[in-house]
Structures are given as C-alpha cells and as structure tokens.
PDB file of C-alpha atoms in Angstrom:
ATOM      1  CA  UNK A   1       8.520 -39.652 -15.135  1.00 55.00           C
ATOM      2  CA  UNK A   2       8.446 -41.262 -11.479  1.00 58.00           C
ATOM      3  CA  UNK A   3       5.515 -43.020  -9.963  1.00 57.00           C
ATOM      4  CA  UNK A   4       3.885 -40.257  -8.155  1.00 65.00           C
ATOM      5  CA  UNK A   5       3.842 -38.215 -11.750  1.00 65.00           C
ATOM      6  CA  UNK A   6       3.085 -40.874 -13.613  1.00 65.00           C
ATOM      7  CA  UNK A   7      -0.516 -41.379 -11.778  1.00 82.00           C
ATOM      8  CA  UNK A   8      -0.968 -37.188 -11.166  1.00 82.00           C
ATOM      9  CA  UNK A   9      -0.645 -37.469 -15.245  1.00 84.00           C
ATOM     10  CA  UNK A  10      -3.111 -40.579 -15.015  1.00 86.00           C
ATOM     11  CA  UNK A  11      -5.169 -38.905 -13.128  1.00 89.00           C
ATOM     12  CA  UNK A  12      -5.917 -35.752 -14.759  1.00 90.00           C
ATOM     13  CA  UNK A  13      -6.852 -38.435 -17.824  1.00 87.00           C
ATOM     14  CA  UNK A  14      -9.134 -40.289 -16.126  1.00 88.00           C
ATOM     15  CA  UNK A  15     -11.345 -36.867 -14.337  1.00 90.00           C
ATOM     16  CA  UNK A  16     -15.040 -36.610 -15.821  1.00 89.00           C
ATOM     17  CA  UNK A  17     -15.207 -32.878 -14.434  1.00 89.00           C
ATOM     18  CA  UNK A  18     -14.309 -30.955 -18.219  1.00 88.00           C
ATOM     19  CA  UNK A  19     -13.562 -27.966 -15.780  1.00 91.00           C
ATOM     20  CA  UNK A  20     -11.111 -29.522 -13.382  1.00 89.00           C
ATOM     21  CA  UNK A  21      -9.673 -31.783 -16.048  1.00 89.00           C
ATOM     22  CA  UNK A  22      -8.824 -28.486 -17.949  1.00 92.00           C
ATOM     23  CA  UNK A  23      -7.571 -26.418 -15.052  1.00 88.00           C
ATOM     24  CA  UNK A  24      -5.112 -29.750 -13.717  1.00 89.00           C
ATOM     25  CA  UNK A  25      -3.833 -29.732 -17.162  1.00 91.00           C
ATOM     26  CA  UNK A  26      -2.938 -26.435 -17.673  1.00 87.00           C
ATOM     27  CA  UNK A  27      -1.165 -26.671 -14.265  1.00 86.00           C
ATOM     28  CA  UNK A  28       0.835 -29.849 -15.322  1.00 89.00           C
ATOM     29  CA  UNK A  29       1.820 -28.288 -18.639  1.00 88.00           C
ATOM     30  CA  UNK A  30       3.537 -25.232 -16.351  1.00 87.00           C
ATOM     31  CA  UNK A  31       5.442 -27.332 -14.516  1.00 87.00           C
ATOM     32  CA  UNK A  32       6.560 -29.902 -17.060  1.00 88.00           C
ATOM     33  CA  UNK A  33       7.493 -26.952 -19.018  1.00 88.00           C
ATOM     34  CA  UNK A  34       9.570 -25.568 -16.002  1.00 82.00           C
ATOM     35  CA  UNK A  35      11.124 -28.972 -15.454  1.00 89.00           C
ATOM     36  CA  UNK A  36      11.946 -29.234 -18.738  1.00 90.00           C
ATOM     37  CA  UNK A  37      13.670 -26.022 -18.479  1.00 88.00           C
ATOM     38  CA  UNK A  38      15.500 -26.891 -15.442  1.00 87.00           C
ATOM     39  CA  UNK A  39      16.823 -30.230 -17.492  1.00 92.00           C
ATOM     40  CA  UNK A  40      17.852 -27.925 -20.143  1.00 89.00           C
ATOM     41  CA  UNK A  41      19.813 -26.174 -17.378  1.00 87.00           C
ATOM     42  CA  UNK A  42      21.276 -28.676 -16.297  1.00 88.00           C
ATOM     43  CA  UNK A  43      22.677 -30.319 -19.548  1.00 91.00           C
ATOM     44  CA  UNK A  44      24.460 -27.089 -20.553  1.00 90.00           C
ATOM     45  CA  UNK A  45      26.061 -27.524 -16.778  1.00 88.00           C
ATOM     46  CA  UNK A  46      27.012 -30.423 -17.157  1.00 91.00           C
ATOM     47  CA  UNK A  47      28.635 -29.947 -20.658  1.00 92.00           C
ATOM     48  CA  UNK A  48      30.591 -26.981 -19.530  1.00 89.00           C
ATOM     49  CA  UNK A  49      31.683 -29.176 -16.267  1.00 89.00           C
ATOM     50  CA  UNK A  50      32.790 -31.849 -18.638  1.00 93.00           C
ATOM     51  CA  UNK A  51      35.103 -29.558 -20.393  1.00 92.00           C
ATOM     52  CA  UNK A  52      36.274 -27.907 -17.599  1.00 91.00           C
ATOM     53  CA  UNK A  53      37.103 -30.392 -15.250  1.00 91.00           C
ATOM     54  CA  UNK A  54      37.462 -33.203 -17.403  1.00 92.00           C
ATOM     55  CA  UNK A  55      39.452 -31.214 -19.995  1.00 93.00           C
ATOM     56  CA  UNK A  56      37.177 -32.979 -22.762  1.00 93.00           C
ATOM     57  CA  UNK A  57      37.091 -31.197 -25.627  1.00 93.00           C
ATOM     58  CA  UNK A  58      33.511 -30.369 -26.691  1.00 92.00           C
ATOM     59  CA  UNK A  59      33.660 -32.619 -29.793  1.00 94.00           C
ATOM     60  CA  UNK A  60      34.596 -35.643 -27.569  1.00 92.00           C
ATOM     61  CA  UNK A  61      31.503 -34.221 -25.408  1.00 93.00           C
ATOM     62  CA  UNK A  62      28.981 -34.615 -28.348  1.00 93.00           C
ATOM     63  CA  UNK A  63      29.880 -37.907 -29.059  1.00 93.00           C
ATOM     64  CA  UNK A  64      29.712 -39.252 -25.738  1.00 92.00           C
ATOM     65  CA  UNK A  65      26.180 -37.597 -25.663  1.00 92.00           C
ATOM     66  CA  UNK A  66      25.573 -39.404 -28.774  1.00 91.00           C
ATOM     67  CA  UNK A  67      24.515 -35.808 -30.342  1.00 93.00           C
ATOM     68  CA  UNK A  68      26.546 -33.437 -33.005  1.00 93.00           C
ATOM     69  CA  UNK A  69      29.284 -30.625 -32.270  1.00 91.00           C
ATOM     70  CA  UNK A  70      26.621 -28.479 -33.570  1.00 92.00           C
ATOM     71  CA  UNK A  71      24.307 -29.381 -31.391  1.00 93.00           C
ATOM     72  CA  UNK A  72      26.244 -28.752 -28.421  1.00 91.00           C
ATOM     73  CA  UNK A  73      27.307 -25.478 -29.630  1.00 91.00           C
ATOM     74  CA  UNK A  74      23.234 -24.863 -29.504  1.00 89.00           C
ATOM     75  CA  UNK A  75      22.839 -26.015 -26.354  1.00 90.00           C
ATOM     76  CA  UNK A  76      25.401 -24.016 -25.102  1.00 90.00           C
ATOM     77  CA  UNK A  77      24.036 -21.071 -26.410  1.00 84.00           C
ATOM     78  CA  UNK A  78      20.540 -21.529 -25.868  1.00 82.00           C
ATOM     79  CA  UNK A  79      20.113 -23.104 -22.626  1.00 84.00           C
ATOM     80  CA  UNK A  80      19.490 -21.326 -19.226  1.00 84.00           C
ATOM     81  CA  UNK A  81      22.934 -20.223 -17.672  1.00 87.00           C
ATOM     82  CA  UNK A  82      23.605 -22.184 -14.398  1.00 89.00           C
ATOM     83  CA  UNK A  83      22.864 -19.277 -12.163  1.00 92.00           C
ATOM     84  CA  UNK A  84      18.629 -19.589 -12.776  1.00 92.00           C
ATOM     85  CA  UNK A  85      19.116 -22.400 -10.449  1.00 92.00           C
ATOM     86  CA  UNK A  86      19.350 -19.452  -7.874  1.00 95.00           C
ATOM     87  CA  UNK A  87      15.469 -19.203  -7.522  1.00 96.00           C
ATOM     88  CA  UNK A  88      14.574 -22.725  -7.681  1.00 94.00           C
ATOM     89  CA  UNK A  89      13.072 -24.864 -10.541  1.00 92.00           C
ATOM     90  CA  UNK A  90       9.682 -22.282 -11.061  1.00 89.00           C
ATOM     91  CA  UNK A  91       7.370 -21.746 -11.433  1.00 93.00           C
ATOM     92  CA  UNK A  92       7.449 -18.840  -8.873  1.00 95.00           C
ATOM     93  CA  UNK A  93       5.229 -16.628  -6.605  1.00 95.00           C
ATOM     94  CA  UNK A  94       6.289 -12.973  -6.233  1.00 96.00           C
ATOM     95  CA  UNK A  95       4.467 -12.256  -2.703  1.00 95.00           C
ATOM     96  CA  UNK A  96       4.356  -8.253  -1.554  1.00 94.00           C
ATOM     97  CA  UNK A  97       3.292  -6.588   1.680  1.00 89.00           C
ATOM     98  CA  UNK A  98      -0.402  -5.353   1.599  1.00 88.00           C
ATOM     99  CA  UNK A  99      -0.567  -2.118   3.465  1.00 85.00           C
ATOM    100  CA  UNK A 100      -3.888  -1.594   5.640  1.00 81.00           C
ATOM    101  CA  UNK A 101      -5.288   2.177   5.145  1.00 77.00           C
ATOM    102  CA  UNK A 102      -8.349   3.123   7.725  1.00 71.00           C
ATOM    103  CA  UNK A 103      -9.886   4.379   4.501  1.00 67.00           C
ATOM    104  CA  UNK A 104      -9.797   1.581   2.180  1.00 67.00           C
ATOM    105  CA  UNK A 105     -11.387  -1.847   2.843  1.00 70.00           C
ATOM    106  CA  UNK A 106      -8.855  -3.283   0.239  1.00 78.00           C
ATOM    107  CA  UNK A 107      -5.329  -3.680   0.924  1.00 83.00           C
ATOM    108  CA  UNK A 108      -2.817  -1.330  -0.742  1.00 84.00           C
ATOM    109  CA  UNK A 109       0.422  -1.922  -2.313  1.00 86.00           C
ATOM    110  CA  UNK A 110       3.542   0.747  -1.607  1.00 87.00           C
ATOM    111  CA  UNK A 111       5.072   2.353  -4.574  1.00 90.00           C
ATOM    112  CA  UNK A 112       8.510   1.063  -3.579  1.00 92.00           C
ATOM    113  CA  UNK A 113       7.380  -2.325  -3.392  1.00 92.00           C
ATOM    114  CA  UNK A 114       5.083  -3.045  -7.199  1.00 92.00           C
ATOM    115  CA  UNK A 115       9.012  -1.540  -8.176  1.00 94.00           C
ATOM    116  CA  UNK A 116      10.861  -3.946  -6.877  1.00 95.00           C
ATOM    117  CA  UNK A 117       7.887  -6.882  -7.805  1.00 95.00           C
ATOM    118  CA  UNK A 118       7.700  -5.266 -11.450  1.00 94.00           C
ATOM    119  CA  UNK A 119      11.336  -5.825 -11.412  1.00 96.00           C
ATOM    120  CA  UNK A 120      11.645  -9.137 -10.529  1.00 96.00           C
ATOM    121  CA  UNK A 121       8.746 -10.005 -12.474  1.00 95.00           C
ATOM    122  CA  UNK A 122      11.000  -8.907 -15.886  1.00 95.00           C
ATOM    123  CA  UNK A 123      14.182 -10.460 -14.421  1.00 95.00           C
ATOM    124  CA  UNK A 124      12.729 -14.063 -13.582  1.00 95.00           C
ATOM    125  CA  UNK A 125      10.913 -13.974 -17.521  1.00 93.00           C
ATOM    126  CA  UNK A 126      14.043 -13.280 -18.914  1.00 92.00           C
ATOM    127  CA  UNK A 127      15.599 -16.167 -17.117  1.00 93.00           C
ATOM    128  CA  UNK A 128      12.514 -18.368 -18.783  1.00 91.00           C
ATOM    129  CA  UNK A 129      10.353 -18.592 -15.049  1.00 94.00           C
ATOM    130  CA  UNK A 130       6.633 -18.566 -15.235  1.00 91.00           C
ATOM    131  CA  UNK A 131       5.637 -16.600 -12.433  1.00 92.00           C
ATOM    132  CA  UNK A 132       2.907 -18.458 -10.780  1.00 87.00           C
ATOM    133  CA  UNK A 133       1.106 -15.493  -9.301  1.00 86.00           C
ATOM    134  CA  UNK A 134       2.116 -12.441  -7.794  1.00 89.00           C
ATOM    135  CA  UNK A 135       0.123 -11.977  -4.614  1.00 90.00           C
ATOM    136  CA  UNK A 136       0.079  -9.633  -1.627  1.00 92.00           C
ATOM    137  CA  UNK A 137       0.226 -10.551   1.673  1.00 91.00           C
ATOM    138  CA  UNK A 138      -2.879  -9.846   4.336  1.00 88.00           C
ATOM    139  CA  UNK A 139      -0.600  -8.830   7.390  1.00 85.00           C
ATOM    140  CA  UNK A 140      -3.592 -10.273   9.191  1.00 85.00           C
ATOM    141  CA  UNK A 141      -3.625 -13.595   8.343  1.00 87.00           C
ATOM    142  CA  UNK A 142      -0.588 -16.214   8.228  1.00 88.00           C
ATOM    143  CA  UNK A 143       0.498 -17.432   4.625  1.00 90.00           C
ATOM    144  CA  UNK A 144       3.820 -19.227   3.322  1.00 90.00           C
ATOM    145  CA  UNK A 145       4.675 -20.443  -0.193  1.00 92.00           C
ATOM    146  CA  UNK A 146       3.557 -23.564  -1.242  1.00 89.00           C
ATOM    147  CA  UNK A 147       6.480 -23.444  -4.042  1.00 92.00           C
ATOM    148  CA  UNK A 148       9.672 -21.396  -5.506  1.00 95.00           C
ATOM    149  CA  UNK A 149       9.019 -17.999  -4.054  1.00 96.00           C
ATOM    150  CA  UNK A 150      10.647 -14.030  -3.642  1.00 97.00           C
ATOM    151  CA  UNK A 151       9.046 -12.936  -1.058  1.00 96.00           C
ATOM    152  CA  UNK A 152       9.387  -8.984  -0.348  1.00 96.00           C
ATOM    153  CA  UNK A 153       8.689  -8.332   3.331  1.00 92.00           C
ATOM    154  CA  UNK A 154       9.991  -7.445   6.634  1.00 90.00           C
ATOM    155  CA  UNK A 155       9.666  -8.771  10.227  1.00 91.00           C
ATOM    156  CA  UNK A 156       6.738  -5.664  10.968  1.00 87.00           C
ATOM    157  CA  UNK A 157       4.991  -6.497   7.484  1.00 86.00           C
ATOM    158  CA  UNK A 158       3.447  -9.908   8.115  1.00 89.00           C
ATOM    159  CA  UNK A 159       3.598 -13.356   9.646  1.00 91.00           C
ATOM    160  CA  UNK A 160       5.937 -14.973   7.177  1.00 93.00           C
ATOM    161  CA  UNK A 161       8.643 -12.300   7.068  1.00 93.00           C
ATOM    162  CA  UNK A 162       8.966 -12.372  10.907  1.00 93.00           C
ATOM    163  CA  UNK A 163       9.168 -16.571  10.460  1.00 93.00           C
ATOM    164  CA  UNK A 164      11.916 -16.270   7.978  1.00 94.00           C
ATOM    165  CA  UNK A 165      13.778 -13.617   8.820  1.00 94.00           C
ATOM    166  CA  UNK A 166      13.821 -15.193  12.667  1.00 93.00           C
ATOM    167  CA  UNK A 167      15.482 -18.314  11.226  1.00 94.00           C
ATOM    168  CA  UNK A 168      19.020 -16.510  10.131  1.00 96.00           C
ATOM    169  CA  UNK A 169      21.586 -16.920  11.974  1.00 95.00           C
ATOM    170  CA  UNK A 170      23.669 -14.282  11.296  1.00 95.00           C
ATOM    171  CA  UNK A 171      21.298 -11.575  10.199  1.00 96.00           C
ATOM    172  CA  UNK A 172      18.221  -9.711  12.121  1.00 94.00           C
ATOM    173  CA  UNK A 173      15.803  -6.758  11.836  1.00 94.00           C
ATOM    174  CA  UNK A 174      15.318  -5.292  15.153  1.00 92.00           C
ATOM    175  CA  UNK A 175      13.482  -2.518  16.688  1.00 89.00           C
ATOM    176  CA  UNK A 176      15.215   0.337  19.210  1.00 81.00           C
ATOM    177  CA  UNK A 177      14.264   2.372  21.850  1.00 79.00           C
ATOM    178  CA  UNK A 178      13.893   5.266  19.410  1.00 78.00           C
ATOM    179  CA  UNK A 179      10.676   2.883  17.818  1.00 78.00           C
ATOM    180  CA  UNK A 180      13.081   2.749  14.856  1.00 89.00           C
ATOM    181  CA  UNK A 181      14.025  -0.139  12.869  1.00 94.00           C
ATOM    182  CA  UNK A 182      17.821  -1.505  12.320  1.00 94.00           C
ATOM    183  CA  UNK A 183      19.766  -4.269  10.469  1.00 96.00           C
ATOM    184  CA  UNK A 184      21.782  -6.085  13.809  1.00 95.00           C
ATOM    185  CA  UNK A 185      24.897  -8.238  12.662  1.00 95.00           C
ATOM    186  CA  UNK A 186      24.434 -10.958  14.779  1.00 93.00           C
ATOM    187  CA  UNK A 187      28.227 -12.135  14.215  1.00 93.00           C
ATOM    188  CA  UNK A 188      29.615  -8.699  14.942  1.00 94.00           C
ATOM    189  CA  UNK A 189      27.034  -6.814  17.137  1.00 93.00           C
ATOM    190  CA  UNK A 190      26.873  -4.258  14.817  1.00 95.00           C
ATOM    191  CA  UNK A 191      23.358  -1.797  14.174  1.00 95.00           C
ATOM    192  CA  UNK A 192      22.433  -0.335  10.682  1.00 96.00           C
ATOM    193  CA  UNK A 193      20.013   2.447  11.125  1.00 95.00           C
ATOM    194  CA  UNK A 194      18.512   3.759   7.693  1.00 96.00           C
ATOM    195  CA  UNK A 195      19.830   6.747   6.280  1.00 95.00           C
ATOM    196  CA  UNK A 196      16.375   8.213   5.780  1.00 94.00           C
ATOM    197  CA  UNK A 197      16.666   7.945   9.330  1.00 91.00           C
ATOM    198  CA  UNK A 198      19.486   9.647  10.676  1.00 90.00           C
ATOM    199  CA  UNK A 199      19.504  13.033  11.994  1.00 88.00           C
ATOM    200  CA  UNK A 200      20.806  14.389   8.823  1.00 92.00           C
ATOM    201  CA  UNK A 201      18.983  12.131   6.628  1.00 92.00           C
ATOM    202  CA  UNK A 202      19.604  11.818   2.950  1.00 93.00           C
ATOM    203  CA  UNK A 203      17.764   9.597   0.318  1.00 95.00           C
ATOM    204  CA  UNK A 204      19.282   6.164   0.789  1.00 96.00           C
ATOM    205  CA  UNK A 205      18.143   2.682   2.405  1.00 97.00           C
ATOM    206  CA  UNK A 206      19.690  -0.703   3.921  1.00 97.00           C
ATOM    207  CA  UNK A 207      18.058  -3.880   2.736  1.00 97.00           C
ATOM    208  CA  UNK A 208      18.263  -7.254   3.911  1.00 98.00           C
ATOM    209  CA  UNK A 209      18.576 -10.072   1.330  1.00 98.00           C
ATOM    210  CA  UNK A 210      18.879 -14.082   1.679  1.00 97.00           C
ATOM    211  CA  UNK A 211      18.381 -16.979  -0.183  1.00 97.00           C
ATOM    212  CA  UNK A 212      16.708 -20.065   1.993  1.00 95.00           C
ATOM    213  CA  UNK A 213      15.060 -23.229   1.703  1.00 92.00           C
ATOM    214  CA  UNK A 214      11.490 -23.861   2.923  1.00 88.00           C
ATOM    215  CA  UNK A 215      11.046 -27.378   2.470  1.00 86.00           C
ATOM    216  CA  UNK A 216      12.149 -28.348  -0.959  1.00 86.00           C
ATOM    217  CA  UNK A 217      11.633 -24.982  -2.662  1.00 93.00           C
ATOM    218  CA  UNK A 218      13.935 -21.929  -2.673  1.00 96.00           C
ATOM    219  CA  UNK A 219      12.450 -18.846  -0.899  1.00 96.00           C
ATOM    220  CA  UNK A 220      14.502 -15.273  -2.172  1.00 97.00           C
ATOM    221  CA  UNK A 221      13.699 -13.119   0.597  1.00 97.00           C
ATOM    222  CA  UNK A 222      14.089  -9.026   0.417  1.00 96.00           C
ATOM    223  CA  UNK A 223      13.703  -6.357   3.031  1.00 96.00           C
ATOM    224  CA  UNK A 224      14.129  -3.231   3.259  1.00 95.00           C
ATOM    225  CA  UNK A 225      14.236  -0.858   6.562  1.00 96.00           C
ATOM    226  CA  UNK A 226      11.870   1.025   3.965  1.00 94.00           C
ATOM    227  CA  UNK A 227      10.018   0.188   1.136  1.00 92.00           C
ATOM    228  CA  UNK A 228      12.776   2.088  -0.814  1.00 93.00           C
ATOM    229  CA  UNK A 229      15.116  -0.278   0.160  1.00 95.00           C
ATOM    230  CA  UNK A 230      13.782  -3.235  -0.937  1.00 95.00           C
ATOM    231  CA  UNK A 231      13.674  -1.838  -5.088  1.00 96.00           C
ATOM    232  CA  UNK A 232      18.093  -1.541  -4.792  1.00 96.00           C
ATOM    233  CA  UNK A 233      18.312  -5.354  -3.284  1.00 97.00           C
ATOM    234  CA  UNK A 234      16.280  -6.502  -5.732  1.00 97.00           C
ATOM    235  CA  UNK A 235      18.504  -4.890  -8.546  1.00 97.00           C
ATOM    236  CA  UNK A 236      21.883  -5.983  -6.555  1.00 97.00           C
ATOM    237  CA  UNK A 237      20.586  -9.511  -6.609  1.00 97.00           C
ATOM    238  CA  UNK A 238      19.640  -9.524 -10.392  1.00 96.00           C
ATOM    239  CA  UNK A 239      23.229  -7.852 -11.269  1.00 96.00           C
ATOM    240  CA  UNK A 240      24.691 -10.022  -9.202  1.00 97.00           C
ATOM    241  CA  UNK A 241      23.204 -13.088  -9.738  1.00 96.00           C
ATOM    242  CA  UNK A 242      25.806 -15.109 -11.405  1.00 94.00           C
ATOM    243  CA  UNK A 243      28.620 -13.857  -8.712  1.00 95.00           C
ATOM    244  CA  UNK A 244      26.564 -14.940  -6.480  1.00 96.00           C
ATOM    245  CA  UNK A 245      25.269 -18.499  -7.819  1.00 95.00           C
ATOM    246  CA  UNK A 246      28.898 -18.994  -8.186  1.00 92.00           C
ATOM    247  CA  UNK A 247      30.054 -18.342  -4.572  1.00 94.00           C
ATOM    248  CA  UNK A 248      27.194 -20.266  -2.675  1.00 95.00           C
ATOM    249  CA  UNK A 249      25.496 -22.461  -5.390  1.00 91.00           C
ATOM    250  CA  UNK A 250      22.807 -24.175  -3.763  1.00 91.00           C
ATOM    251  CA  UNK A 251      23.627 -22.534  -0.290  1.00 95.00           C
ATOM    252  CA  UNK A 252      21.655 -20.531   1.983  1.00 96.00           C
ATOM    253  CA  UNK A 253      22.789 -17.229   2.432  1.00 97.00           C
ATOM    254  CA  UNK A 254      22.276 -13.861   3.903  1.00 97.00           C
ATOM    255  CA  UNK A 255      23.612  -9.893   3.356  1.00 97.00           C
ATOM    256  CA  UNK A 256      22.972  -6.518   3.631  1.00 98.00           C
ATOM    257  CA  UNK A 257      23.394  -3.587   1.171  1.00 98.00           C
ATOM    258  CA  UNK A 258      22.787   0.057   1.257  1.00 97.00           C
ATOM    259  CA  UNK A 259      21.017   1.991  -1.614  1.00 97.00           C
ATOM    260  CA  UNK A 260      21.819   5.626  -2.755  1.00 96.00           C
ATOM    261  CA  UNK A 261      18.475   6.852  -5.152  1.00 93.00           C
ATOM    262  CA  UNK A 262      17.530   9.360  -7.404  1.00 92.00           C
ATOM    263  CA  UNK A 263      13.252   8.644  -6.491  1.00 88.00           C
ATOM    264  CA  UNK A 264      12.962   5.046  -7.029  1.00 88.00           C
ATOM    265  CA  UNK A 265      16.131   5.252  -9.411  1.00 92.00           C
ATOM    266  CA  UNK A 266      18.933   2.943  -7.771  1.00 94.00           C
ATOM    267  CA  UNK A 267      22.111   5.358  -8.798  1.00 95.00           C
ATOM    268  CA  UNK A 268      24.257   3.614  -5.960  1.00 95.00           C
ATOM    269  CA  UNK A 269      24.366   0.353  -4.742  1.00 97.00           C
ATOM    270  CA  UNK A 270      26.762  -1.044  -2.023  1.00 97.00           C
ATOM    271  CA  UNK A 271      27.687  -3.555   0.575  1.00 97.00           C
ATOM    272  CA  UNK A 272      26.807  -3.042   3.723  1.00 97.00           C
ATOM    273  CA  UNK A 273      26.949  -6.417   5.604  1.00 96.00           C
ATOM    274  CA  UNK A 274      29.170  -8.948   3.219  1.00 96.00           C
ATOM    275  CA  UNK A 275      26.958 -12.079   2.122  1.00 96.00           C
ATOM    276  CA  UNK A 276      27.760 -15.085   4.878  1.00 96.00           C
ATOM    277  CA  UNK A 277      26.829 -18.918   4.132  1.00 95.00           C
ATOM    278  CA  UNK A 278      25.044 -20.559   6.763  1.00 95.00           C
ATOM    279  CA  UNK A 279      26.090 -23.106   8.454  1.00 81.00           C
TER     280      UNK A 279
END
C-alpha cells in the first residue's frame, strides 16, 4: 500500500459522517478489488513470461515463487488473461451519446448505441471489470472521464468525442460538401463514406475505433458514421481483443472497420483502415 493509500485508507477510518464513511468505503473496496484483480493479472503474465522466455519449467516457477505446482496450475487457469489489460485496471465508465428530441426534456439514447453499451457492459464483466457507471453524455455540456473509460461517440455527438478523436494522428471524422460524414486516412488521403450513404445504399456502416491514454487511464473510444456502426466495432474489438493486446500491448492505436448487418445483427465484419500504432 503506498503513502497516498495508506492515509485515503486512514482517512475513511477516522470520518465521523456514518454516511460518507460508508459511501468512501464502498468506493475503496471497488478499487482494491480491481487492483487486486489487475495483480492477479499480472502474476499469471509473468508466470507464462517466465516459461517462455526463460524456458523455466513451471515446477522450477513454483518454487522460485515459493508456492506449489498446483498452485500455479490454478493461477494459470484462473487468473485474468493478459489481454484485460486492454481497458485499463477498472473500474470503468461506459459513456453514450444523449440524443436531444424537441419533444422530450430528457435526453434519449439511440437503439444502436444501448447495443453496443449492453455489449460492452457483458464483455468487460466477463473479463472481471466493475463498471463504474454507465452514463450518457449531455452534448451540451463538456465532460471527460475521470478513470478507465469506453467512450461511444463521434466528433458531431459531444465535446469529448471531438477532443479525442482530434488528437489521432492518423485517423479523422470529417464532414463534406454533401453535409455528409466520412472516415479520412490521414496517412493515405483516403475518404470512407458510409454505405447507408451511397447512392445505392445497402445496410452496412464504417466505425472508427482506438485505444488512448488520457492521463493515466485508458480511454476505448468507438464511432460510428452511424449509430449502427458503432454496435460491429464494439464486437470486432471484443473478438479481437487478444490479437490485438498482443500486437500493441500498452500502445495507442487507431482503425477502421466496416459492418455488414442483418438489423442490429453484425453478420459481417471487416477491415477497412488496418489498425496503426502511434507514434
């Protein structure tokens, strides 16, 4: 426990206020727990790195580790593979675009997108993430994560999806003279316009993806030219995920890929711009 953890723990101890004292704890205990995951993580790493690179065999392993074979074989099999490292440490926010209808006082939430945040949801539990909150964005007001985050929104959407998708270097959203939006390779000069756009359209959607840093905490960011396309880069990334955790690691990274669907069904996923590291 280092210094700064040691007195936050002190801390919550020492409050008279019952109410805060409760709430402070129960957000320690979340992110203890995800730490603790994260170590676990980590461990199994560095076991398999031991036997890989160091050719140890996993009996000699153990007993530098001071633990059994059987152990090891538990830990192994138990522990978080390396690619959960992908989205951070946790716990994480899932953050969607609120839509603004002249009807409604209350911001709305597109079909398209509660898929894709119901899917990410069920993939980040499975990979033993506490998701923090899942929250929708006023496109009025500015907002950024204060931790681990996917965020699902483009440039048009709201503040922070212009702000991140404006730091990539290779990758843009831009708008054309036709008031239509396109993916722009900014390595090849390339334009993607959407499918659903075309003048014989047909049910499919490009989507950008990256994975950046804000700070200290991982931000997965999704967007598609339409909602639509957002739901087949959030299943590329979750079928992809240890290809991909292999190939940049820790890295920041961004792509492109284009979605065939039967409704909200992905049936067809593929590459459209090829994932780049940045520099």
């Amino acid at each position: 426990m280092t210094t700064s953890d040691a007195d936050e723990f002190d801390a919550v101890r020492a409050d008279p206020d019952p109410i805060r004292r409760g709430q402070r704890a129960g957000e320690l205990i979340t992110l203890y727990q995800q730490r603790a995951t994260e170590l676990a993580r980590l461990r199994r790493a560095a076991i398999e790195e031991a036997h890989r690179r160091l050719d140890m065999s996993y009996t000699d392993i153990a007993a530098r580790l001071g633990i059994t074979k059987g152990r090891v074989t538990q830990i192994r099999s138990s522990a978080p593979g390396p690619e959960r490292a992908f989205f951070g440490v946790g716990p994480i926010s899932i953050a969607l675009p609120g839509r603004i209808i002249r009807e409604r006082d209350d911001l709305v939430i597109a079909g398209p997108d509660d898929a894709t945040g119901a899917h990410f949801s069920s993939e980040l539990e499975k990979l033993s993430f506490v998701i923090n909150e899942r929250l929708v964005i006023d496109p009025r007001e500015e907002w950024e994560p204060a931790g681990d985050a996917v965020v699902i929104c483009g440039p048009a959407s709201a503040h922070i999806g212009h702000k991140l998708m404006a730091a990539d270097p290779v990758l843009r959203m831009t708008i054309g003279d036709n008031v239509q939006w396109y993916i722009s390779d900014e390595v090849t000069g390339e334009r993607f316009l959407s499918p659903m756009d075309e003048a014989n359209p047909r049910k499919a959607d490009h989507a950008y993806i990256a994975r950046r840093k804000l700070g200290s905490h991982v931000i997965v960011h999704i967007a598609g030219l339409h909602a639509a396309g957002s739901v087949g880069a959030a299943h590329y990334v979750t079928r992809n995920l240890a290809d991909l955790f292999a190939q940049f690691g820790d890295s920041e990274f961004s792509m492109a890929v284009t979605t065939e669907f039967d409704g909200l069904k992905p049936t067809n996923i593929n590459i459209l711009v090829p994932p780049r590291k940045w520099s």
